[in-house]
XYZ file of C-alpha atoms in Angstrom:
621
model
C 31.032 -3.997 -2.686
C 31.155 -1.532 0.181
C 32.022 2.154 -0.005
C 35.532 1.785 1.452
C 36.491 -0.788 -1.140
C 35.007 1.312 -3.907
C 36.903 4.389 -2.775
C 40.137 2.388 -2.443
C 39.696 0.985 -5.927
C 38.861 4.452 -7.222
C 41.965 6.077 -5.735
C 44.083 3.085 -6.723
C 42.774 3.310 -10.280
C 43.457 7.045 -10.371
C 46.984 6.486 -9.009
C 47.750 3.688 -11.468
C 46.286 5.655 -14.332
C 48.266 8.726 -13.361
C 51.447 6.682 -13.046
C 50.913 5.001 -16.421
C 50.181 8.336 -18.081
C 53.233 9.869 -16.456
C 55.446 7.013 -17.654
C 54.062 7.232 -21.188
C 54.453 11.013 -21.265
C 57.991 10.762 -19.857
C 58.981 8.108 -22.384
C 57.482 10.113 -25.193
C 59.242 13.273 -23.959
C 62.574 11.496 -23.705
C 62.148 10.000 -27.149
C 61.270 13.378 -28.630
C 64.208 14.940 -26.818
C 66.545 12.215 -28.038
C 65.437 12.674 -31.636
C 65.702 16.429 -31.458
C 69.074 16.295 -29.734
C 70.447 13.709 -32.140
C 69.175 15.692 -35.122
C 70.929 18.790 -33.855
C 74.190 16.863 -33.278
C 74.075 15.332 -36.750
C 73.377 18.683 -38.394
C 76.207 20.313 -36.428
C 78.619 17.555 -37.323
C 77.542 17.706 -40.987
C 78.136 21.430 -41.065
C 81.622 20.903 -39.611
C 82.336 18.336 -42.325
C 81.105 20.698 -45.039
C 83.239 23.561 -43.758
C 86.277 21.287 -43.432
C 85.859 19.932 -46.961
C 85.493 23.445 -48.395
C 88.635 24.682 -46.646
C 90.534 21.538 -47.623
C 89.752 22.112 -51.310
C 90.858 25.735 -51.165
C 94.016 24.841 -49.278
C 94.666 21.885 -51.590
C 94.567 19.203 -48.902
C 91.328 17.608 -49.968
C 93.037 14.260 -50.307
C 93.411 14.142 -46.514
C 89.659 14.373 -45.870
C 89.533 10.736 -44.813
C 91.682 11.448 -41.796
C 89.281 14.160 -40.666
C 86.330 11.796 -40.839
C 88.192 9.168 -38.847
C 89.095 11.755 -36.209
C 85.449 12.755 -36.123
C 84.474 9.216 -35.110
C 86.277 9.726 -31.849
C 83.371 11.906 -30.732
C 81.450 10.001 -28.030
C 78.430 8.212 -29.394
C 79.265 8.786 -33.054
C 79.446 5.406 -34.776
C 79.644 6.263 -38.492
C 80.645 9.317 -40.559
C 81.000 9.138 -44.311
C 80.607 11.386 -47.324
C 79.118 10.512 -50.717
C 79.724 12.621 -53.875
C 77.209 13.649 -56.459
C 77.692 13.150 -60.187
C 78.430 16.879 -60.624
C 81.533 16.639 -58.453
C 82.668 13.499 -60.272
C 82.290 15.202 -63.648
C 84.405 18.163 -62.537
C 87.065 16.548 -60.377
C 86.921 12.949 -61.382
C 86.011 9.856 -59.447
C 86.715 9.947 -55.742
C 87.308 7.205 -53.199
C 85.281 4.031 -53.414
C 83.524 4.644 -50.170
C 82.350 7.987 -51.501
C 80.805 6.429 -54.590
C 78.635 3.634 -53.122
C 75.576 5.583 -51.990
C 72.747 3.585 -50.364
C 69.087 4.120 -51.077
C 68.597 6.894 -48.530
C 71.666 8.755 -49.719
C 70.512 8.489 -53.313
C 67.197 10.082 -52.335
C 68.994 12.874 -50.505
C 71.303 13.496 -53.500
C 68.275 13.557 -55.774
C 66.014 15.969 -53.890
C 68.396 17.726 -51.512
C 66.184 16.978 -48.444
C 67.798 15.643 -45.249
C 66.512 12.308 -43.888
C 66.587 10.891 -40.372
C 65.623 7.540 -38.884
C 65.991 5.431 -35.784
C 66.771 1.768 -36.250
C 67.768 -1.163 -34.151
C 71.192 -2.594 -34.818
C 71.700 -5.900 -32.940
C 69.788 -4.681 -29.924
C 71.264 -1.190 -29.990
C 69.199 1.886 -30.880
C 70.941 3.942 -33.551
C 69.986 7.361 -34.887
C 70.975 7.992 -38.520
C 70.985 11.305 -40.330
C 71.843 12.044 -43.959
C 72.467 15.761 -44.638
C 72.873 17.114 -48.232
C 75.643 19.572 -49.255
C 74.172 22.210 -51.571
C 76.319 24.700 -53.496
C 76.123 28.169 -52.022
C 77.754 31.533 -52.703
C 77.479 32.627 -49.118
C 80.539 33.037 -46.983
C 84.249 33.043 -47.774
C 85.402 30.643 -48.945
C 82.284 29.231 -50.568
C 81.369 26.305 -52.764
C 81.102 28.219 -56.016
C 84.750 29.289 -55.795
C 85.748 25.749 -56.741
C 82.696 24.035 -58.204
C 81.385 25.006 -61.573
C 77.727 24.510 -60.788
C 74.786 26.699 -60.182
C 73.795 27.695 -56.700
C 71.695 25.122 -54.861
C 73.107 22.145 -56.722
C 73.531 19.127 -54.439
C 77.262 18.360 -54.363
C 77.090 15.481 -51.919
C 75.787 14.264 -48.617
C 77.213 13.303 -45.270
C 75.763 10.355 -43.317
C 76.248 10.030 -39.557
C 75.013 7.469 -37.084
C 74.730 8.124 -33.337
C 74.217 5.470 -30.665
C 71.187 6.172 -28.447
C 71.845 3.355 -25.989
C 73.372 5.474 -23.281
C 70.725 8.146 -23.668
C 68.015 5.484 -23.592
C 69.428 3.958 -20.418
C 69.530 7.333 -18.743
C 65.960 8.012 -19.845
C 64.721 4.659 -18.489
C 66.560 5.247 -15.220
C 65.023 8.675 -14.891
C 61.529 7.369 -15.725
C 61.987 4.556 -13.215
C 62.866 6.968 -10.461
C 59.937 9.162 -11.374
C 57.643 6.118 -11.368
C 58.901 4.895 -8.012
C 58.510 8.356 -6.543
C 54.996 8.689 -7.921
C 54.079 5.179 -6.770
C 55.263 5.929 -3.241
C 53.386 9.215 -3.284
C 50.251 7.504 -4.630
C 50.458 4.782 -1.971
C 50.807 7.365 0.769
C 47.898 9.309 -0.737
C 45.709 6.196 -0.825
C 46.571 5.354 2.767
C 45.790 8.892 3.854
C 42.578 8.952 1.811
C 41.506 5.643 3.330
C 42.088 7.026 6.801
C 39.917 10.001 5.891
C 37.236 8.024 4.063
C 37.160 4.938 6.306
C 34.788 6.585 8.825
C 32.510 7.616 5.944
C 32.322 4.080 4.575
C 31.994 2.482 8.006
C 29.264 4.931 8.983
C 27.468 4.354 5.695
C 27.603 0.575 6.238
C 26.357 0.956 9.799
C 23.512 3.209 8.622
C 22.643 0.664 5.932
C 22.522 -2.164 8.486
C 20.399 -0.064 10.828
C 18.002 0.831 8.020
C 17.737 -2.826 6.949
C 16.853 -3.772 10.515
C 14.352 -0.918 10.664
C 12.680 -2.150 7.484
C 12.150 -5.448 9.287
C 10.557 -3.623 12.206
C 13.660 -3.591 14.460
C 14.647 -0.054 15.394
C 17.217 -1.010 18.024
C 20.202 -0.877 15.639
C 22.748 1.837 16.367
C 25.519 3.557 14.381
C 28.962 3.960 16.000
C 30.202 7.547 16.059
C 33.785 7.487 14.719
C 34.527 11.182 14.149
C 33.429 14.572 15.412
C 32.785 16.043 11.969
C 29.690 15.890 9.759
C 29.953 12.092 9.487
C 29.865 11.778 13.254
C 26.899 14.132 13.327
C 25.100 11.897 10.828
C 25.733 8.888 13.087
C 24.406 10.750 16.132
C 21.296 12.031 14.360
C 20.618 8.576 12.902
C 20.777 7.081 16.395
C 18.437 9.789 17.690
C 16.005 9.075 14.854
C 16.084 5.302 15.493
C 15.533 5.860 19.211
C 12.618 8.184 18.523
C 11.046 5.730 16.072
C 11.607 2.786 18.404
C 10.025 4.540 21.370
C 7.172 5.980 19.306
C 6.416 2.713 17.565
C 6.523 0.835 20.864
C 3.971 3.245 22.362
C 1.777 3.075 19.269
C 1.958 -0.724 19.185
C 1.166 -0.953 22.886
C -1.884 1.244 22.528
C -3.067 -0.506 19.384
C -2.566 -3.905 21.033
C -4.775 -2.703 23.865
C -7.426 -1.737 21.321
C -7.233 -4.848 19.164
C -6.171 -7.457 21.716
C -3.583 -8.844 19.309
C -0.376 -10.182 20.876
C 2.878 -9.375 19.074
C 5.216 -12.267 18.348
C 8.995 -12.166 18.341
C 9.214 -12.638 14.570
C 6.607 -9.981 13.796
C 7.664 -6.901 11.865
C 6.689 -4.220 14.369
C 6.284 -1.546 11.714
C 4.149 -3.665 9.371
C 2.052 -4.981 12.254
C 1.504 -1.452 13.567
C 0.510 -0.262 10.089
C -1.878 -3.204 9.672
C -3.406 -2.612 13.086
C -3.812 1.132 12.521
C -5.347 0.465 9.103
C -7.665 -2.066 10.707
C -8.725 0.448 13.357
C -9.260 3.106 10.688
C -11.386 0.717 8.630
C -13.350 -0.245 11.732
C -13.891 3.438 12.525
C -15.179 4.050 8.989
C -17.407 0.998 9.387
C -18.837 2.409 12.615
C -19.548 5.760 10.974
C -21.376 3.954 8.181
C -23.544 1.756 10.416
C -24.441 4.678 12.654
C -26.374 6.050 9.698
C -28.053 2.729 8.907
C -31.713 2.595 9.828
C -32.146 -0.975 11.043
C -30.201 -3.858 12.539
C -30.743 -5.759 9.297
C -28.774 -3.104 7.394
C -26.014 -3.188 10.005
C -25.667 -6.971 9.892
C -25.781 -6.929 6.096
C -22.935 -4.398 5.990
C -20.970 -6.419 8.546
C -21.507 -9.554 6.445
C -19.955 -7.798 3.436
C -16.967 -6.818 5.581
C -16.481 -10.441 6.640
C -16.678 -11.597 3.024
C -14.695 -8.870 1.260
C -12.070 -8.004 3.865
C -11.552 -11.231 5.795
C -12.589 -13.782 3.179
C -15.176 -15.376 5.502
C -18.159 -16.653 3.538
C -19.532 -19.106 6.076
C -20.889 -17.410 9.176
C -24.060 -17.118 11.221
C -25.614 -14.350 13.261
C -28.121 -15.369 15.945
C -30.317 -13.068 17.999
C -31.806 -13.826 21.401
C -35.561 -14.258 21.464
C -36.777 -14.371 24.990
C -34.735 -15.792 27.853
C -34.193 -19.270 26.375
C -34.453 -19.004 22.609
C -32.250 -17.978 19.684
C -33.270 -17.013 16.172
C -30.956 -17.241 13.126
C -30.874 -13.727 11.704
C -28.342 -14.339 8.925
C -26.653 -17.558 7.774
C -23.904 -17.479 5.134
C -24.841 -13.914 4.074
C -28.524 -14.815 3.605
C -31.060 -13.298 5.988
C -33.777 -15.576 7.293
C -31.942 -18.797 6.432
C -32.337 -21.766 8.797
C -29.668 -22.815 11.273
C -26.821 -24.608 9.437
C -23.615 -24.760 11.499
C -25.172 -25.569 14.888
C -27.487 -28.072 16.433
C -31.017 -26.689 15.793
C -31.849 -27.424 19.437
C -30.061 -24.193 20.438
C -32.973 -22.278 18.914
C -35.235 -23.663 21.626
C -32.642 -24.168 24.372
C -30.184 -21.321 24.055
C -28.246 -22.677 27.043
C -26.766 -25.286 24.687
C -24.881 -22.454 22.978
C -21.613 -22.008 24.872
C -21.282 -18.369 23.804
C -24.832 -17.515 24.921
C -24.441 -19.415 28.186
C -21.021 -18.002 29.194
C -21.002 -14.590 27.521
C -17.378 -15.260 26.466
C -15.804 -15.924 23.086
C -15.621 -19.564 22.040
C -12.327 -20.297 20.265
C -12.914 -23.423 18.235
C -9.973 -22.478 15.989
C -7.355 -23.555 18.522
C -9.632 -25.817 20.594
C -11.666 -27.968 18.212
C -14.727 -29.523 19.802
C -14.918 -26.997 22.635
C -18.609 -26.373 21.911
C -20.825 -29.453 21.592
C -23.503 -27.425 19.803
C -21.270 -26.824 16.756
C -22.355 -29.152 13.986
C -20.999 -29.393 10.451
C -23.373 -30.512 7.680
C -22.449 -33.764 5.961
C -22.101 -32.298 2.455
C -19.503 -29.587 3.229
C -16.334 -31.631 2.538
C -13.227 -30.421 4.385
C -13.614 -30.240 8.175
C -14.500 -26.830 9.589
C -13.604 -24.926 12.720
C -15.527 -22.090 14.305
C -15.080 -18.955 16.356
C -18.071 -17.507 18.211
C -18.302 -13.969 19.598
C -21.181 -12.950 21.893
C -22.363 -9.381 21.317
C -23.365 -7.895 24.653
C -26.372 -5.603 24.911
C -27.522 -4.082 28.202
C -25.349 -6.455 30.208
C -26.552 -9.643 28.539
C -25.932 -11.502 25.304
C -28.035 -9.917 22.597
C -26.522 -11.569 19.523
C -24.063 -14.354 18.672
C -21.599 -14.091 15.784
C -20.364 -17.479 14.572
C -17.454 -17.551 12.071
C -16.749 -20.818 10.257
C -13.488 -21.530 8.379
C -11.876 -24.523 6.776
C -9.470 -26.416 9.005
C -6.571 -25.580 6.655
C -7.282 -21.841 7.045
C -7.749 -21.834 10.820
C -4.206 -20.649 11.612
C -4.375 -17.833 9.053
C -7.731 -16.620 10.253
C -6.712 -16.815 13.916
C -4.301 -13.921 13.241
C -7.240 -11.874 11.908
C -9.525 -12.570 14.865
C -8.409 -9.438 16.795
C -9.459 -7.262 13.859
C -12.850 -8.984 13.674
C -13.236 -8.331 17.405
C -12.553 -4.638 16.756
C -15.446 -4.540 14.285
C -17.665 -6.380 16.764
C -16.679 -3.957 19.514
C -17.477 -0.990 17.265
C -20.752 -2.582 16.167
C -22.039 -3.521 19.640
C -22.892 -0.005 20.918
C -24.506 0.888 17.604
C -26.664 -2.251 17.801
C -27.523 -1.350 21.381
C -28.470 2.168 20.298
C -30.616 0.777 17.462
C -32.263 -1.650 19.902
C -33.001 1.145 22.340
C -34.302 3.310 19.529
C -36.550 0.511 18.328
C -37.682 -0.081 21.911
C -38.475 3.593 22.367
C -40.233 3.698 19.019
C -42.110 0.531 19.887
C -43.137 2.006 23.217
C -44.329 5.161 21.496
C -46.443 3.049 19.141
C -47.843 0.692 21.780
C -50.223 1.238 24.683
C -48.273 0.520 27.853
C -51.217 -0.793 29.864
C -52.920 -3.138 27.403
C -49.944 -3.985 25.181
C -51.968 -3.095 22.093
C -50.811 -0.771 19.344
C -51.967 2.799 19.787
C -53.423 5.405 17.457
C -49.965 6.751 16.550
C -49.004 3.334 15.230
C -52.052 3.361 12.986
C -51.216 6.853 11.747
C -47.706 5.723 10.725
C -48.828 2.424 9.236
C -52.041 3.515 7.507
C -50.382 4.515 4.206
C -48.789 1.091 3.855
C -52.023 -0.594 4.895
C -54.104 1.307 2.349
C -51.551 0.870 -0.452
C -51.462 -2.877 0.166
C -55.258 -3.115 0.187
C -55.570 -1.239 -3.085
C -52.762 -3.169 -4.760
C -54.267 -6.507 -3.753
C -57.849 -5.223 -4.272
C -59.038 -6.454 -0.902
C -61.523 -5.069 1.603
C -60.800 -3.903 5.124
C -63.418 -4.221 7.834
C -63.170 -1.494 10.478
C -64.656 -2.209 13.917
C -64.898 0.616 16.417
C -65.659 -0.740 19.936
C -66.570 1.066 23.129
C -67.251 -0.309 26.630
C -70.768 0.454 27.814
C -71.035 2.558 30.967
C -67.262 2.400 31.576
C -67.290 5.623 33.622
C -69.451 3.888 36.233
C -66.646 1.355 36.812
C -64.124 4.076 37.552
C -66.542 5.986 39.709
C -67.715 2.922 41.660
C -64.644 0.724 41.925
C -61.793 3.107 41.141
C -59.377 3.480 38.278
C -57.528 0.250 39.102
C -60.702 -1.633 38.419
C -61.132 0.292 35.188
C -57.612 -0.645 34.173
C -58.355 -4.296 34.914
C -61.431 -4.144 32.689
C -59.408 -2.600 29.837
C -56.695 -5.243 30.119
C -59.211 -8.067 30.167
C -60.953 -6.624 27.121
C -57.605 -6.336 25.297
C -56.988 -10.045 25.861
C -60.420 -10.932 24.470
C -59.881 -8.761 21.403
C -56.441 -10.236 20.613
C -57.676 -13.793 20.925
C -60.777 -13.174 18.865
C -59.040 -12.095 15.648
C -56.270 -13.385 13.416
C -52.590 -12.532 13.808
C -52.739 -10.567 10.554
C -55.543 -8.360 11.927
C -54.814 -5.186 13.851
C -56.160 -4.424 17.343
C -55.637 -0.817 18.388
C -56.507 1.073 21.557
C -57.943 4.149 19.932
C -58.320 6.174 23.109
C -59.821 5.785 26.600
C -62.231 2.839 26.508
C -62.510 2.944 22.698
C -60.801 0.332 20.490
C -60.349 -0.147 16.737
C -59.992 -3.487 14.965
C -58.890 -3.716 11.314
C -59.856 -7.033 9.759
C -57.929 -7.624 6.524
C -59.409 -9.453 3.515
C -62.785 -9.726 5.266
C -66.203 -9.217 3.728
C -68.973 -7.411 5.587
C -70.881 -10.582 6.519
C -67.818 -12.231 8.030
C -66.905 -9.001 9.797
C -70.374 -8.913 11.370
C -69.945 -12.487 12.616
C -66.530 -11.638 14.144
C -67.983 -8.517 15.766
C -70.945 -10.439 17.148
C -68.593 -13.117 18.516
C -66.540 -10.444 20.261
C -69.679 -8.817 21.709
C -70.966 -12.148 23.047
C -67.593 -13.114 24.520
C -67.319 -9.806 26.343
C -70.892 -10.120 27.629
C -70.021 -13.512 29.165
C -66.664 -12.319 30.538
C -66.477 -12.204 34.352
C -63.790 -9.971 35.820
C -62.793 -10.512 39.461
C -62.096 -7.228 41.202
C -61.464 -7.538 44.918
C -64.566 -9.141 46.395
C -66.757 -8.240 43.420
C -67.276 -9.767 39.985
C -67.882 -7.402 37.088
C -69.579 -8.138 33.779
C -69.517 -5.508 31.073
C -70.882 -5.160 27.585
C -69.586 -3.377 24.502
C -71.103 -1.631 21.530
C -69.549 -2.079 18.083
C -69.790 -0.041 14.904
C -68.757 -1.567 11.558
C -67.761 0.140 8.309
C -66.052 -1.223 5.169
C -63.115 0.227 3.221
C -63.272 1.024 0.354
C -66.943 -0.019 0.032
C -68.280 2.688 2.346
C -65.588 5.266 1.620
C -62.541 5.612 -0.637
C -60.806 7.395 2.243
C -59.570 5.268 5.140
C -60.093 7.839 7.863
C -63.534 8.608 6.523
C -64.324 4.901 6.780
C -63.138 4.991 10.401
C -65.470 7.924 10.970
C -68.340 5.953 9.469
C -67.600 3.049 11.849
C -67.684 5.551 14.696
C -71.056 6.807 13.454
C -72.336 3.220 13.508
C -71.017 2.906 17.076
C -73.028 5.933 18.161
C -76.096 4.425 16.537
C -75.469 1.230 18.570
C -75.268 3.322 21.720
C -78.491 5.118 20.827
C -80.261 1.840 20.109
C -79.608 0.477 23.589
C -75.949 -0.580 23.657
C -74.513 -4.130 23.722
C -75.044 -4.566 20.005
C -73.278 -4.474 16.619
C -74.392 -1.938 14.005
C -73.333 -1.926 10.346
C -72.886 1.552 8.854
C -75.450 2.649 6.295
C -75.257 5.763 4.202
C -78.508 7.226 5.633
C -76.788 7.389 9.057
C -74.532 10.080 7.642
C -76.773 11.914 5.226
C -78.280 14.886 6.908
C -76.580 14.131 10.228
C -72.932 14.982 9.406
C -73.064 18.109 11.556
C -74.155 16.073 14.561
C -70.996 13.996 14.459
C-alpha cells in the first residue's frame, strides 16, 4: 500500500470517526436535552395542578377538578394528566373519583416514598416521556395544604402523572443531526480532497524515490525522480537526482578503471555496484597478496602462497606450475599443490619439447574453458572421472615465458570459473614482477657466489655454505676430504703467452676438475690459480686416488693456444675433516700446508697432510 493511499485512508478514517463521534454526541445531547426539558415541563405542569387543586378546595369547587385536567390536555404534546389520592385524603374527605383511586405500580411507589419518578417508553412506535410527581403537605404559602388537610407536614397527599410525546422533538433532533452530519461530511470530503492535493506530491515523490533506490540496489543508477513542487519535497527530488547522477558517473568511472585493471567485461545483466565491489575487493586482496610475497624469500614460498590462494579463494585444487629450464625444456614445479610432483595434466613430452606447450610457444593465455581441445598437449588422466577443462597463463620474465600456470576445472564448473579468470589474472600480474625480482636477485646472488670465468663456485659460496656442510657431516658422521690444488709455474704462462692464455688454462683446468669428481662434491676456485675440492663421504685412501687421477689427467692435458700447445702440471695437498682437525677452516689450512710441501718436494705431486708438517712450522705458514 503506497503512501497516498495510506494518507487517504488515514484522513478518511479520521473524518468518519469524527462524524460518528459527532453524531453520537449530538444524539446523546438531544436525548439529554429532551429528558431535561420534559422533566421541567412535567414538574411545572404538576405544580400548576397542585396549586389549582389547593385553590379549588379553599374555594369549594374541588368537584370541578376534572375539567381542569381535561383543559390541561390541550397543551401541545401532553397526552395524559391524572391525579391519584393517598389514603390520608380518602380517610378525611372520603373516596374520590374512580380514576383517582386506581394507582399503578409507579404511582404506588411515589405515594409510598414521596420521590418523583420519570421514564421514557415506547408506545406503538411513539416515544413517550412519563413523570409522576408527589404532592406533599406543606405549610408554606397562602393558601396551603395544612389549612384543609389534617395531616402532618410532609405527608404525601397524592401524585400527578403526566405523559408527554417526544416524537416531534425526536424528529427535530434527527433532522438537526442529519444536517450537521451532512455538513460535516461535506467538510470532511473537501478536507480530504485538499489534503490529497497537498500530500499527493509527497507520496508520488516517495514512490519515485523508492523505485530509484530499488534500481540502484540492482546496480542501475539511471532512475530519476520527477520534481512536482518547489517546496522541500521538490528539493528532495532534486537532491536525489543529483545523488543518483553523482553515483552513476562515479561508479561508471570506477568500473571502467577496474575493468582496465582486471580485464573483466561487464554484461548487461550485471549489478554494476556488486561487480565494482567484487572487483575492488579482488584488487585489494591481490595487493595484499603482492605485499606478502614481496617479503617471501624464495620462488617456492611465492608459488606455495599462490597455490593456497587458488585453493582457498577460487576453489581450484587441480593446477600445475611449470618453469622453463633452458630454451626447450619445462620442469613441473608444483602439481596439485604438491611441489616436485610429476607432470599430470599434460603430455610429459612438453618437459623435453617445450614447444608442444601452446602457452610456452605463443606467450599468450590458452583458454580451454571456452575452447576445449585448443591445446593438444593437455591430457587428462584416465582415473579422474568427469571431463576437465583447462586455462593456461604464461608468466613473462625478461621478455620471455618464465613460468606456465595451468588451472584445471571440472567441465560443469567451467562457466563459473570463467567469470573468476580476470581475478586470477590480476594475481598473476601482481606476482610476475615479484618473481622477476626474485629471479634477478637469485641471479645476482648466484653470480656473487660463482666465478664468472670458470663457472665454478667461489670462496664466498664456501663461506656461506660451510656451516651447513659441517653440520651435515657431523650429523651423518662422515668424513670430508679437502684437496687444495695449485697450477705449477702458472705465472710463466701469463708472462710468456699473456693473460688470455692464462685464462684458457684456468678454464681447461676447471673442466677437468668438474669431470673428475662426483656431482655431490664441491669444486671451488679459491683464488688466482688455486682451487679447492671438497669430497664428501670419502676416506683418505680414496681421496688420494682421486687426487692422483686429477694430477695425471692434468699432466696429460694439451691446451691449444694460438700456434702453441701447452702442458701444465698441478700440485695437490690433502687433509681430512674431522680426522686432521675438528675445525673446517683449520683442515683447509692443513691441506694448504700439504700443498706447500708438494711444491717444496718438486711439484706435480699429491701430498697427504701429516701432523709433523705443522708442528714447529706454524709460524712459517
